Short mmCIF file of C-alpha atoms in Angstrom, two decimals:
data_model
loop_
_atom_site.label_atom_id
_atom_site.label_comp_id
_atom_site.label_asym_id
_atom_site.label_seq_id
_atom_site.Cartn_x
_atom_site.Cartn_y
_atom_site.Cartn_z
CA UNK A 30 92.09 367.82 -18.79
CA UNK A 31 89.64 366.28 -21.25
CA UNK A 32 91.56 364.55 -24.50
CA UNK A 33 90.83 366.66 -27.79
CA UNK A 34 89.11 364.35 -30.31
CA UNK A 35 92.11 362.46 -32.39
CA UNK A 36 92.42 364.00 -35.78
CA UNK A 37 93.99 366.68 -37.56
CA UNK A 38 95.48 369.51 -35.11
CA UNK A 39 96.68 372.72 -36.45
CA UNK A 40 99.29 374.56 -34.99
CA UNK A 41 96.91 377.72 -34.78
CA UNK A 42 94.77 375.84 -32.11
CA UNK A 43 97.76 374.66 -29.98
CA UNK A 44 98.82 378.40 -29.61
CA UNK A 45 95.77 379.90 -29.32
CA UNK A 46 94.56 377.23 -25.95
CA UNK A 47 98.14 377.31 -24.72
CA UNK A 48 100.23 380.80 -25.32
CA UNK A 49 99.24 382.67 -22.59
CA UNK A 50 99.66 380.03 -20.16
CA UNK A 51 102.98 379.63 -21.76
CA UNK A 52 103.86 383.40 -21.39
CA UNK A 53 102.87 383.15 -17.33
CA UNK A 54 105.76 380.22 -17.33
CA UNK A 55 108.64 381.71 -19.69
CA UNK A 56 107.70 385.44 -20.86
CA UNK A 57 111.38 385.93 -20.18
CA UNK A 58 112.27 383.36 -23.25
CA UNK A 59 110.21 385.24 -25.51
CA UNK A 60 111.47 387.78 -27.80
CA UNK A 61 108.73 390.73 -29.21
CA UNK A 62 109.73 389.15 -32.92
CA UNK A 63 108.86 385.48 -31.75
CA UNK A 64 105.29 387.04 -29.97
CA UNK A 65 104.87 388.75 -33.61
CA UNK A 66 104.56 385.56 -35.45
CA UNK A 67 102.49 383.89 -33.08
CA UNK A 68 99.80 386.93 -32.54
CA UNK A 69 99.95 386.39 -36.30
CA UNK A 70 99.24 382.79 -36.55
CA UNK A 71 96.23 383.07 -33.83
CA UNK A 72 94.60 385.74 -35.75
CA UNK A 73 94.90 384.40 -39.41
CA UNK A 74 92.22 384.80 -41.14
CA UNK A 75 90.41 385.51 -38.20
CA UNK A 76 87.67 388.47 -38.86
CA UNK A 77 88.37 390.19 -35.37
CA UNK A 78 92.29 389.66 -35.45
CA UNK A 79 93.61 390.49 -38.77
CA UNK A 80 90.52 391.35 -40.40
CA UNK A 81 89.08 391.12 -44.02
CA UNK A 82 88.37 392.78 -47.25
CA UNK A 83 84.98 393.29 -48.95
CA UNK A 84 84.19 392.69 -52.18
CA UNK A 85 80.65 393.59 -54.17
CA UNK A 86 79.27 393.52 -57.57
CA UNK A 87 79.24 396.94 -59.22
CA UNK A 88 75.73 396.27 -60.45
CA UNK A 89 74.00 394.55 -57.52
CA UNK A 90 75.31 396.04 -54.21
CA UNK A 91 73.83 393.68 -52.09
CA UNK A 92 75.83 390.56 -53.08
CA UNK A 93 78.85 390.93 -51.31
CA UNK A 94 82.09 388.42 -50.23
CA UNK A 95 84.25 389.03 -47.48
CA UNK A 96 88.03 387.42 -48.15
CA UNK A 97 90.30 387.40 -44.70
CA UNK A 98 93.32 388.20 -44.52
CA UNK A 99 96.40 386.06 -43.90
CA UNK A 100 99.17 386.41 -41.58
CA UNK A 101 102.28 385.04 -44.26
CA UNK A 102 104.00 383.95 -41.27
CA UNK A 103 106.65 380.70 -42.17
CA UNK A 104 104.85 379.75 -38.94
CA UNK A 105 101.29 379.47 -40.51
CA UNK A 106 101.02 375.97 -41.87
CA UNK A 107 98.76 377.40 -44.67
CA UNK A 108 99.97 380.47 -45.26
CA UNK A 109 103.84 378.92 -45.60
CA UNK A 110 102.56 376.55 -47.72
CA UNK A 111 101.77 378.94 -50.33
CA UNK A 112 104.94 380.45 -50.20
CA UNK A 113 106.64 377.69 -50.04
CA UNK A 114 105.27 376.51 -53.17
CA UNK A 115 105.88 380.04 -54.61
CA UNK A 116 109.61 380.17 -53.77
CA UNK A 117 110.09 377.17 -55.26
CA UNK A 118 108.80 378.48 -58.41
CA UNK A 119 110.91 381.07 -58.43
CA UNK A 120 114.06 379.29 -57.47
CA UNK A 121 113.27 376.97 -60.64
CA UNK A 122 113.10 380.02 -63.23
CA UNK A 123 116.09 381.96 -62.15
CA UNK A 124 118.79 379.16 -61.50
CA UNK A 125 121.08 378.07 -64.26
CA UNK A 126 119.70 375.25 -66.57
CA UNK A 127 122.32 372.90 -65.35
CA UNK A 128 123.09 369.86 -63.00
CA UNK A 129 123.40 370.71 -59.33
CA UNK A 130 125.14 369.78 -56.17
CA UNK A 131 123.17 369.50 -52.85
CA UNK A 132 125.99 370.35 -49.85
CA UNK A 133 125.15 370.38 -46.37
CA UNK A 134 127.56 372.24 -43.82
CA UNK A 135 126.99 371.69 -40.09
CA UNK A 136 127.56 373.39 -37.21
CA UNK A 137 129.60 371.58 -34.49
CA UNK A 138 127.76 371.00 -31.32
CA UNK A 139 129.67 373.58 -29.54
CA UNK A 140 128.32 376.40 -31.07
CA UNK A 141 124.92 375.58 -31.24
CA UNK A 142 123.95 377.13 -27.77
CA UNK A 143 125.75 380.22 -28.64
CA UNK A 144 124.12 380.64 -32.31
CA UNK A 145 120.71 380.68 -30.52
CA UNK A 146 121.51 382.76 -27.41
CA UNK A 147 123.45 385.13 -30.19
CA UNK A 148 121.36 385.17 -33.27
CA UNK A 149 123.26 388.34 -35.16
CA UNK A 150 126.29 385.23 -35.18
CA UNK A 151 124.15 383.35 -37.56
CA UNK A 152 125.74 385.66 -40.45
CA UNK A 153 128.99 384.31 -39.88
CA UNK A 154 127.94 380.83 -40.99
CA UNK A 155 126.65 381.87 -44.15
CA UNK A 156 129.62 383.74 -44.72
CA UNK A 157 131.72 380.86 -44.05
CA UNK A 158 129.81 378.15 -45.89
CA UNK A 159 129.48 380.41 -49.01
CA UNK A 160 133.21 381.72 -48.88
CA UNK A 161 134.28 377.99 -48.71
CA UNK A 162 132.50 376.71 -51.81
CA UNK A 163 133.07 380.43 -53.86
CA UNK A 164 136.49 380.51 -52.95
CA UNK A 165 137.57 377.11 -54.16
CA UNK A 166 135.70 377.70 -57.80
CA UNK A 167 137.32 380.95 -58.70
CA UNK A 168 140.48 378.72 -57.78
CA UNK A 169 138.71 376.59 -60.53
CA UNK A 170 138.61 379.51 -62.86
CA UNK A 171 134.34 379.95 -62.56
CA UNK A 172 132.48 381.44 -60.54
CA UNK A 173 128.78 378.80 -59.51
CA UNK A 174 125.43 380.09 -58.68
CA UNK A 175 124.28 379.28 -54.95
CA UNK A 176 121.78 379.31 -53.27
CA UNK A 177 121.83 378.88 -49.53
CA UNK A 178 119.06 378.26 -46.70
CA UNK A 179 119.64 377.73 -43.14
CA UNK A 180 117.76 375.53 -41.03
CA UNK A 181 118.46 375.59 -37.06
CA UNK A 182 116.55 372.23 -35.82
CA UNK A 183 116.52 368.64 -36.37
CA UNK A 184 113.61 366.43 -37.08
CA UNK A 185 112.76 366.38 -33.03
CA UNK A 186 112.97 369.88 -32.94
CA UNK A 187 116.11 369.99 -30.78
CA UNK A 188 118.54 372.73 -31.52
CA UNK A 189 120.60 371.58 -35.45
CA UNK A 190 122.06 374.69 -36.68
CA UNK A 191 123.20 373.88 -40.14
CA UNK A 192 122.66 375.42 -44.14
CA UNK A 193 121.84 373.27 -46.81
CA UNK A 194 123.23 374.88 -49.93
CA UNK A 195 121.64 374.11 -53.81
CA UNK A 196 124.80 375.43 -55.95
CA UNK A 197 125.77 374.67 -59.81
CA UNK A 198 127.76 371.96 -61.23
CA UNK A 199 129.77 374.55 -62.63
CA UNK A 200 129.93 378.04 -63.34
CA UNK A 201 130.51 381.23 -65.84
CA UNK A 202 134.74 381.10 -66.69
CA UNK A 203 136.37 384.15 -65.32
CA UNK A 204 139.25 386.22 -66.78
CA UNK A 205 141.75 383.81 -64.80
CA UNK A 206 142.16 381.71 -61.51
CA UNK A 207 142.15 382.94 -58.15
CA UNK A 208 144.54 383.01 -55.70
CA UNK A 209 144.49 379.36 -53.60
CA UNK A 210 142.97 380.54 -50.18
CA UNK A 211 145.81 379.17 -48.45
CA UNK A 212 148.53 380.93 -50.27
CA UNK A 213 146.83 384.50 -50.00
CA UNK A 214 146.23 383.51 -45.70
CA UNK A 215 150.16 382.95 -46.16
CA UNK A 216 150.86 386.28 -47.36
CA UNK A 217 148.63 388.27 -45.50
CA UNK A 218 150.63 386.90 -42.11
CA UNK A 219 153.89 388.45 -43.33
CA UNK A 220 151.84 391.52 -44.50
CA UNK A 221 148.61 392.64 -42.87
CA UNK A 222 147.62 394.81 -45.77
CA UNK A 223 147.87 392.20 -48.61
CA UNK A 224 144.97 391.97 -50.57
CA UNK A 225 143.38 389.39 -53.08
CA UNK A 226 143.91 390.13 -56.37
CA UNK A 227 140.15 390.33 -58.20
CA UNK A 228 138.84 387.99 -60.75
CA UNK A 229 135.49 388.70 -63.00
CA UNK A 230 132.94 387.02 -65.20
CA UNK A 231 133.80 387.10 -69.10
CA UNK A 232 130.87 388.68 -70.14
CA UNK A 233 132.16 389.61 -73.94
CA UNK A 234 132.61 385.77 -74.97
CA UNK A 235 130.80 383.97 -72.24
CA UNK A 236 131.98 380.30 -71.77
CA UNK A 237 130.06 377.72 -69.20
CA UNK A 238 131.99 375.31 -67.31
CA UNK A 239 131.35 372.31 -65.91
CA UNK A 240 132.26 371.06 -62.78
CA UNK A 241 131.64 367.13 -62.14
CA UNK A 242 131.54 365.79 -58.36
CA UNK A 243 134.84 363.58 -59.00
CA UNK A 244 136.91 366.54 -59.25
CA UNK A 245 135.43 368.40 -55.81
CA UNK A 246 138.10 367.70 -52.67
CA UNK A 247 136.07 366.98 -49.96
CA UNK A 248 138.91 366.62 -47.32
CA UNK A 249 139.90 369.76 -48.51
CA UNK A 250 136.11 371.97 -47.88
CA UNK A 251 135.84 370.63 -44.64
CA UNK A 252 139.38 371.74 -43.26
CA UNK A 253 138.77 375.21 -45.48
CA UNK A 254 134.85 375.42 -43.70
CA UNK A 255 136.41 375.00 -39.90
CA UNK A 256 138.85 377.95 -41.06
CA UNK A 257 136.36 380.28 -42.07
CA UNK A 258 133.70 379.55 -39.40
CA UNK A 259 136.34 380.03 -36.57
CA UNK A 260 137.69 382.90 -38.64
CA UNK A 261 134.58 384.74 -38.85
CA UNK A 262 132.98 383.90 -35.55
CA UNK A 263 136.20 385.33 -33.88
CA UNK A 264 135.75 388.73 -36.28
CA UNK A 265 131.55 389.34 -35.15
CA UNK A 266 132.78 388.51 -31.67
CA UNK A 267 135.90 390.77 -31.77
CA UNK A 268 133.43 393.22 -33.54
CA UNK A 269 130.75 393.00 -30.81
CA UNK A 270 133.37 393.45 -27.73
CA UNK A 271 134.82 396.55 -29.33
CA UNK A 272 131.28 398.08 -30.16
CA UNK A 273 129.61 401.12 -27.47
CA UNK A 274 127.52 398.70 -26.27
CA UNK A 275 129.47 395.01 -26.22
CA UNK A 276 127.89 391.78 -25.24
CA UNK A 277 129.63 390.79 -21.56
CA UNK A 278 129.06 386.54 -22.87
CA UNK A 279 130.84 387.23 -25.86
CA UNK A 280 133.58 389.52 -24.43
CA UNK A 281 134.39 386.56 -22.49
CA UNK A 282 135.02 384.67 -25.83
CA UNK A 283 137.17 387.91 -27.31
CA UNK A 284 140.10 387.58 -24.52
CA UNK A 285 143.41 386.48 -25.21
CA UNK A 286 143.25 383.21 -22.59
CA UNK A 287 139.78 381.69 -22.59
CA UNK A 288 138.59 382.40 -26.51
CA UNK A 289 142.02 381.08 -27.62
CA UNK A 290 141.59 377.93 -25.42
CA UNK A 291 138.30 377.31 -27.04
CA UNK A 292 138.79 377.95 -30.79
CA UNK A 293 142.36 375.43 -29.97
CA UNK A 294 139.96 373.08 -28.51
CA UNK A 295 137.82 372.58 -31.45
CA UNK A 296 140.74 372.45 -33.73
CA UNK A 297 142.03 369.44 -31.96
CA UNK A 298 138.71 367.91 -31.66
CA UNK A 299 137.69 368.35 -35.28
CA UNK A 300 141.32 367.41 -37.09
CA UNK A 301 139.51 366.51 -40.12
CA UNK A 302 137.17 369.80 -40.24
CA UNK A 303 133.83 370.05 -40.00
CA UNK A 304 130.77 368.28 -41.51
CA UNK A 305 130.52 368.79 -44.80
CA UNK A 306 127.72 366.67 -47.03
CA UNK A 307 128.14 367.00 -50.98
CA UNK A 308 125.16 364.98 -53.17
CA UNK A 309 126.28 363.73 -56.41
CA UNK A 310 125.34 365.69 -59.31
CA UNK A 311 121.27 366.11 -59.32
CA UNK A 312 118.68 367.60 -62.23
CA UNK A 313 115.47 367.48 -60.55
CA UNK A 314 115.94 371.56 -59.28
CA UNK A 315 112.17 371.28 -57.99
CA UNK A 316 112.39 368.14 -55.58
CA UNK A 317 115.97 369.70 -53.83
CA UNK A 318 114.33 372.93 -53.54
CA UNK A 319 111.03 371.74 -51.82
CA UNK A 320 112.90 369.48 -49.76
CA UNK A 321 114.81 372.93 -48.63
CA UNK A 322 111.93 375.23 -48.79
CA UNK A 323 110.02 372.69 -46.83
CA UNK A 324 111.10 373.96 -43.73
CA UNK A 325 112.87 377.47 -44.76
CA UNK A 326 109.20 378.42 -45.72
CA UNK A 327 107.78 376.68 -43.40
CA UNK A 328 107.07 375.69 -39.38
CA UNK A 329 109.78 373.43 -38.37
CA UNK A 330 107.54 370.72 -37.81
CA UNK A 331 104.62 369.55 -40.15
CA UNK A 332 101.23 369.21 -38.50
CA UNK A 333 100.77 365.74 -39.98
CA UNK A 334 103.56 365.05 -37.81
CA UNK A 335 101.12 365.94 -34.85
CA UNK A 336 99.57 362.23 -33.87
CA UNK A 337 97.98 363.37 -30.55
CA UNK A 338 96.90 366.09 -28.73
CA UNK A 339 95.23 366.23 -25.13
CA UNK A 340 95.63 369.95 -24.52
CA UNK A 341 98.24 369.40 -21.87
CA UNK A 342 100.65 367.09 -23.97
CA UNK A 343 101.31 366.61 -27.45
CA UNK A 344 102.86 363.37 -28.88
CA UNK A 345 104.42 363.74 -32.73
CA UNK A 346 106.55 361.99 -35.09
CA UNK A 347 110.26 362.45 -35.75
CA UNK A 348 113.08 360.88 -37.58
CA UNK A 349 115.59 359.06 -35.79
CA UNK A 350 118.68 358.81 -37.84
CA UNK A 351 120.64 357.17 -34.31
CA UNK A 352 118.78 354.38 -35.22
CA UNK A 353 118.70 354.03 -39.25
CA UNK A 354 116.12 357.30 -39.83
CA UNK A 355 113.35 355.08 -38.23
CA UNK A 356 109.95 356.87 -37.09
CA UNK A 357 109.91 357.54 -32.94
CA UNK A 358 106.97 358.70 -31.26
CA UNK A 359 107.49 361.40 -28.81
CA UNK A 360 105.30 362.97 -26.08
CA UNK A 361 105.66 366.17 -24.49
CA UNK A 362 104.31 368.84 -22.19
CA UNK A 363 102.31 371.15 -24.41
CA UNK A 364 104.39 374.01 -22.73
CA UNK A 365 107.89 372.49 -23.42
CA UNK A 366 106.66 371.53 -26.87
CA UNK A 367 105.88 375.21 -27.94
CA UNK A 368 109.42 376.16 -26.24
CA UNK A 369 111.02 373.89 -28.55
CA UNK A 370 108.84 375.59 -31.62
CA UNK A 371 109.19 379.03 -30.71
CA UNK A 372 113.11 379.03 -30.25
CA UNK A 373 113.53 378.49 -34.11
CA UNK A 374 111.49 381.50 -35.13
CA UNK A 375 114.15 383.58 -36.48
CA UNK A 376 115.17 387.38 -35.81
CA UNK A 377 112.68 389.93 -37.77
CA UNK A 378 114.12 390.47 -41.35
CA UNK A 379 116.86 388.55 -40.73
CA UNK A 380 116.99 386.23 -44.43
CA UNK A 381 117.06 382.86 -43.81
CA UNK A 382 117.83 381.99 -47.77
CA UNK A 383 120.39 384.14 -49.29
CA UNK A 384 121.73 384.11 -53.24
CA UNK A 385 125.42 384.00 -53.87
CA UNK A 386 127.82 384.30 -57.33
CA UNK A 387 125.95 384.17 -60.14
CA UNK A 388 122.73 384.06 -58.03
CA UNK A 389 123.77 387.70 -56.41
CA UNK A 390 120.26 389.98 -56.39
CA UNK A 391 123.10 393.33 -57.69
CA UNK A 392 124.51 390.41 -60.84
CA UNK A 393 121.32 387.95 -61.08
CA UNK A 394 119.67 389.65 -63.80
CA UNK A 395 123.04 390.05 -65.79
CA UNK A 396 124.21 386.56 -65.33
CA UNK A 397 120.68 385.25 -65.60
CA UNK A 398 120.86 386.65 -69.21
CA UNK A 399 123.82 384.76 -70.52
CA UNK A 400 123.51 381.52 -68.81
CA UNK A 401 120.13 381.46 -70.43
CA UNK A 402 122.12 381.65 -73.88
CA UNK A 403 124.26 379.16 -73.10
CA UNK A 404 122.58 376.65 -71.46
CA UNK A 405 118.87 377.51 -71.98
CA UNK A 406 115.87 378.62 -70.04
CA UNK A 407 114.86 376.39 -67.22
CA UNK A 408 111.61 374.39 -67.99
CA UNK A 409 108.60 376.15 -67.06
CA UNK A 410 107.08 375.47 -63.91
CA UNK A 411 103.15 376.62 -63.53
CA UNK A 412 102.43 379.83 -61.09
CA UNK A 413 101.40 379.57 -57.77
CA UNK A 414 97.49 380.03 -57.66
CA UNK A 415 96.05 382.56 -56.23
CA UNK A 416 93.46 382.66 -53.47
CA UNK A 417 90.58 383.22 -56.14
CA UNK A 418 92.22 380.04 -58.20
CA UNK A 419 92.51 378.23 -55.04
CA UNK A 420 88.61 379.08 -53.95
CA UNK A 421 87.44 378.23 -56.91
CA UNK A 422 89.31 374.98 -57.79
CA UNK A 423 88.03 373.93 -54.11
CA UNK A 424 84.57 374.82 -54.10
CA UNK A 425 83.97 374.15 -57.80
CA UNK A 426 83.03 378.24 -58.53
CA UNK A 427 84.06 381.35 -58.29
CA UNK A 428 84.27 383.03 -55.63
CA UNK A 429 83.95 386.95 -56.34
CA UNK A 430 81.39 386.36 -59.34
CA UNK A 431 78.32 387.72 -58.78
CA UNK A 432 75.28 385.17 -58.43
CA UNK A 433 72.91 387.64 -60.22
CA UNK A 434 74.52 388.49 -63.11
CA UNK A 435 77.87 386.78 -63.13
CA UNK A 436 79.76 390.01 -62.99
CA UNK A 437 83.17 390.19 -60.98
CA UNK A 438 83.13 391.68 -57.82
CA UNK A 439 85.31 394.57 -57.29
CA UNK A 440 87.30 395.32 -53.93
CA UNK A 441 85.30 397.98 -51.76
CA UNK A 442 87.16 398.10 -48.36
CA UNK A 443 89.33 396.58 -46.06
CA UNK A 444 88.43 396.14 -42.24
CA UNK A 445 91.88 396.16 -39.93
CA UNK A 446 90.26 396.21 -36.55
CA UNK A 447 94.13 396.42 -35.10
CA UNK A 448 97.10 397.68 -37.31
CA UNK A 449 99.88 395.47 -37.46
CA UNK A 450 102.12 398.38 -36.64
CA UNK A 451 100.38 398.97 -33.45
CA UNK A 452 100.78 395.20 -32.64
CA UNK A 453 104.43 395.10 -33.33
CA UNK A 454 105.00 398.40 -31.35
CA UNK A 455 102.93 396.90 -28.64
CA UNK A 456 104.99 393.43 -28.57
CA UNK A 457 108.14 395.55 -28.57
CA UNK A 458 107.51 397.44 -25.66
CA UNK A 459 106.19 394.31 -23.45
CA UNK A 460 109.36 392.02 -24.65
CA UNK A 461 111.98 395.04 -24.59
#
């Protein structure tokens, strides 16, 4: 095939020469969700595909501007970047005015197959992750704010399931100190029934506490994260098996010989726990979270990684941290390279950044209250512009002013020459 002229190559063209000759080669990887956001990201801003909205000036009829619409897929390289920006603005205003830790948990190399075949698993390392660091602070006597994102691939786009959590140095004091996890797992062996006993926020006379990185027991969250993530992997599974209509793969995993032997395995293998990174205590919110954001918002790989494209292979850029984080050129099939990119699209509406503690959507606006009292309002970080800011900062005027008389345009009609409901329903009855 001819080489594409070198230069910048979007995403959006990749799919759009090479999806259907990937579909004739691996329909059967494809899930109706993972068709959805690429039928999105071919027809972005695309006057046929997702259509447009007209615009006119009240006074002068004739002058009118057509703005298209955009897809908002995290796999839309411009659309993600705007929310990406935006989510980091948001993060900023609502997370306590304090220092912050940066912990990574990862996923042992065992599981990683299974978390992709099984994506409804996923839930069970968040749960684990989050239970690990919220358990060990009401031990503290606080309870932290959290904020957790999960990324599934690597710089080389192989398959990294891990969650990078942004949580507080610290946290609102509670009416007393928790039960150690340990001691409560101890009691609930001799009686089944036992139950935690509940701590809460002192909301009457608030008090903040601190929490420095010296005083956090590493060892400890490591052995206390392989707990948990056994723990509740072995619950979803149990769940799924005993369900009307039970996965046969994980079934296998729910008997008393073979899902035993496995779990024991990975005890023995990991003695020390599981990966567990913790940063040392951080200020700059905005650089962690569009590190994060970065890719939770975002395709997994950025098209500046892209360095060549011939149509039938792609080389890009990747990080190789077996050898000291140092840049590696790598070449692939076009087809392979969009099987890679495609895997990590995750389930429709499943959240791939959840709140936690103080941070909780039914508590944020509570807690958001008095930690703004205590410690202070965040510094202000400017809103994300709009697509009339945007236009106009890039093309020097305004877009949806009138050139007669200067007026503003106002919105007339939109043109959807296929419903996005009709697409999805369409996707989901070729991938059922």
């Amino acid at each position: 095939m001819e080489t594409v002229q070198k230069g910048s190559f979007t995403l959006k063209q990749i799919f759009q020469e090479n999806w259907e000759g990937f579909l004739l080669a691996h329909k059967t990887l494809i899930t109706w969700y993972m068709a959805y956001n690429v039928w999105k990201v071919m027809n972005c801003r695309e006057p046929d595909g997702l259509g447009f909205a007209t615009f006119a000036c009240p006074d002068h009829p004739c002058e009118i501007r057509t703005v298209p619409r955009t897809c908002k897929s995290r796999f839309c390289s411009v659309c993600a970047k705007i929310q990406s920006d935006k989510w980091v603005a948001d993060i900023n205003q609502s997370f306590p005015n304090c220092p912050y830790f940066h912990i990574t948990f990862t996923v042992p190399s065992q599981f990683r197959e299974l978390l992709f075949e099984k994506r409804e698993l996923l839930n069970a390392v968040f749960l684990a992750c989050t239970e690990t660091l919220i358990s060990f602070c009401k031990e503290q006597g606080f309870l932290p704010a959290i904020t957790a994102v999960l990324h599934t691939f690597g710089s080389d786009l192989k398959r990294h399931v891990h969650i990078h959590i942004i949580m507080s140095a610290g946290g609102l004091k509670l009416n007393a100190k928790a039960e150690r996890y340990t001691r409560y797992e101890e009691r609930k062996k001799q009686d089944p029934r036992a139950k935690m006993k509940k701590v809460s926020v002192l909301t009457e006379n608030p008090e903040w506490i601190s929490y420095p990185r010296s005083k956090v027991p590493y060892k400890m969250l490591r052995k206390r994260y392989q707990a948990l993530l056994i723990k509740h992997l072995k619950e979803q599974i149990r769940k799924n098996s005993n369900s009307d209509n039970p996965d046969e793969d994980l079934r296998i995993l729910s008997g008393p010989i073979l899902g035993k032997a496995f779990f024991d395995d990975l005890k023995k293998e990991y003695k020390n726990g599981f990966y567990v990174h913790i940063s040392k205590e951080r200020t700059d919110l905005k650089q962690t979270a569009a590190y994060i954001g970065r890719y939770a918002r975002r395709p997994p790989i950025s098209e500046l990684r892209i360095k060549d494209y011939t149509g039938d292979y792609i080389t890009y850029e990747f990080k190789d941290y077996n050898n000291n984080g140092s840049k590696v050129l790598h070449t692939l099939e076009t087809i392979r390279f969009i099987k890679r990119l495609v895997r990590h699209i995750p389930p429709h509406y499943f959240n791939v950044i959840r709140h936690y503690g103080l941070l909780a959507n039914r508590v944020k606006s509570i807690y958001n209250k008095i930690t703004d009292k205590l410690l202070g309002k965040m510094r202000h970080i400017k809103a994300v512009k709009n697509w009339r800011e945007r236009q106009t900062e890039y093309k020097g005027e305004d877009p949806l002013l009138c050139k007669i008389c200067q007026k503003t345009m106002v919105f007339v009609s939109n043109h959807l020459p296929i419903p996005l409901a009709a697409i999805k329903s369409k996707l989901q009855f070729v991938f059922s």
